[in-house]
């Protein structure tokens, strides 16, 4: 007789239901796992054997054959240990219901205890979509799994706990309040605050606009002008995550094993700082079994490239397609995996190799050729995808001393950003997008309408500044965000002129 246990596997952030079929043949003792298992799944043979024996149960004396169906999907990870063990115990007559609405996920220790595994949230979401009503998971994963509503979650510490659950000692289901995590997330404990930044009003306003509309921005300025500090302050004015965004982001971090056991839901937008020695695979993602890269970990948040021109050109160029499409496709011979990558790119750079071009106190020592070669590391197509490009002048010693650090605090700026985001969320509720930066060409015609006078002005500006079609569209999206910050339903001429002011030359 063949017994079955239901589980799941992930490909990218998508989940697929897997049936673990177990048969015990009257043959020499052994265990074979078939159905495209990877090394981690194959090693389950030894873990399952020891776990069953050390939990007080008898391991079969015949040949155990395990099939992971469907067999054309590659299986990887250690979450197959528990369903394989359950299938073997059921085959031996242990009283565990043969129910197609119950699933099992977890890695087994040699003593039978159940260890935490990565990717629980997308796995449980996929099982729910396939009609599963109850899922048994490791105790350390229980809170994360319980984020999925309308499905019963049981957290177990030991293989014996699951067997006893169907006997005289039932486990208690894990239930959590998702909204509690969202409402208790602190937005006020940031180290960096805009109130501590002296001067730089234009740069602050540019970062506020970028946060409000999810726009990409590059800041160019001499060393000590405050570029890095202001970029770090950006995290303090980003709006809180909406529930749908939080769940999407949590799936990504769950797959990467970056979630906290006590705080299973991502409640703050990510702010990823990447060093210039990072490889293309580290930025985009990849590997033989492709995993998310930094741009996916920055989804719905910020990817900060400090000293941007120090990055190899190859690394910068691979950002072009994700910046345009909001996703990245990693293709391998066996399959292609799509990861979301809707992030804000924030770059900081010096204006020249020595860093002092335009400095009020120190003279630049670079030649014109050196400056041009330095700036050419940022290609035209990449700059085309940047919405705001601003020069950040360094304050003089006198300005630093005499200027009081009593600027607007991040809390006040964040309120305007949140209000602008709410306006966008209401406007795009039927478009499956969240911010102005995500508008496509068709949507721009609908939501970024301008009057004839403003259109004539923008045409003249496009000819004078040689704006490409992509830049033209980005100016309109930027003007839409500026109007939203002013709570104006229409894009006016002043909004377009202001948007053009944030396109400084690098």
PDB file of C-alpha atoms in Angstrom, residues 1-6 52 57 81-104 114 134 136 158-167:
ATOM      1  CA  UNK A   1       0.000   0.000   0.000  1.00  0.00           C
ATOM      2  CA  UNK A   2       1.220   3.488  -0.874  1.00  0.00           C
ATOM      3  CA  UNK A   3       0.733   6.344   1.604  1.00  0.00           C
ATOM      4  CA  UNK A   4       0.880  10.071   0.864  1.00  0.00           C
ATOM      5  CA  UNK A   5       1.809  13.248   2.716  1.00  0.00           C
ATOM      6  CA  UNK A   6       1.337  16.741   1.311  1.00  0.00           C
ATOM      7  CA  UNK A  52      12.207   8.036  13.507  1.00  0.00           C
ATOM      8  CA  UNK A  57       9.267   4.475  16.530  1.00  0.00           C
ATOM      9  CA  UNK A  81      12.156  15.742   6.018  1.00  0.00           C
ATOM     10  CA  UNK A  82       8.941  15.938   8.033  1.00  0.00           C
ATOM     11  CA  UNK A  83       6.493  14.843   5.298  1.00  0.00           C
ATOM     12  CA  UNK A  84       8.788  11.923   4.369  1.00  0.00           C
ATOM     13  CA  UNK A  85       8.868  10.801   8.022  1.00  0.00           C
ATOM     14  CA  UNK A  86       5.072  11.178   8.301  1.00  0.00           C
ATOM     15  CA  UNK A  87       4.617   9.095   5.142  1.00  0.00           C
ATOM     16  CA  UNK A  88       6.840   6.322   6.520  1.00  0.00           C
ATOM     17  CA  UNK A  89       5.015   6.293   9.865  1.00  0.00           C
ATOM     18  CA  UNK A  90       1.625   6.151   8.115  1.00  0.00           C
ATOM     19  CA  UNK A  91       2.885   3.264   5.976  1.00  0.00           C
ATOM     20  CA  UNK A  92       3.715   1.392   9.180  1.00  0.00           C
ATOM     21  CA  UNK A  93       0.228   1.836  10.589  1.00  0.00           C
ATOM     22  CA  UNK A  94       0.724   4.857  12.855  1.00  0.00           C
ATOM     23  CA  UNK A  95      -2.685   6.521  13.239  1.00  0.00           C
ATOM     24  CA  UNK A  96      -2.245   9.708  11.191  1.00  0.00           C
ATOM     25  CA  UNK A  97      -5.229  10.644   8.991  1.00  0.00           C
ATOM     26  CA  UNK A  98      -4.747  10.180   5.254  1.00  0.00           C
ATOM     27  CA  UNK A  99      -6.244  13.602   4.567  1.00  0.00           C
ATOM     28  CA  UNK A 100      -5.561  15.623   1.417  1.00  0.00           C
ATOM     29  CA  UNK A 101      -6.232  18.894   3.261  1.00  0.00           C
ATOM     30  CA  UNK A 102      -3.337  18.476   5.749  1.00  0.00           C
ATOM     31  CA  UNK A 103       0.268  19.394   4.880  1.00  0.00           C
ATOM     32  CA  UNK A 104       3.624  19.101   6.646  1.00  0.00           C
ATOM     33  CA  UNK A 114      11.817  19.819  14.162  1.00  0.00           C
ATOM     34  CA  UNK A 134      -4.202  22.625   7.992  1.00  0.00           C
ATOM     35  CA  UNK A 136       2.080  21.520  10.545  1.00  0.00           C
ATOM     36  CA  UNK A 158       9.209  17.230  17.888  1.00  0.00           C
ATOM     37  CA  UNK A 159       8.097  14.504  15.518  1.00  0.00           C
ATOM     38  CA  UNK A 160       6.354  12.815  18.451  1.00  0.00           C
ATOM     39  CA  UNK A 161       4.263  15.954  19.024  1.00  0.00           C
ATOM     40  CA  UNK A 162       2.598  15.506  15.652  1.00  0.00           C
ATOM     41  CA  UNK A 163       1.857  11.810  16.255  1.00  0.00           C
ATOM     42  CA  UNK A 164       0.435  12.653  19.705  1.00  0.00           C
ATOM     43  CA  UNK A 165      -1.671  15.452  18.176  1.00  0.00           C
ATOM     44  CA  UNK A 166      -3.750  12.817  16.399  1.00  0.00           C
ATOM     45  CA  UNK A 167      -3.951  10.857  19.659  1.00  0.00           C
TER      46      UNK A 167
END
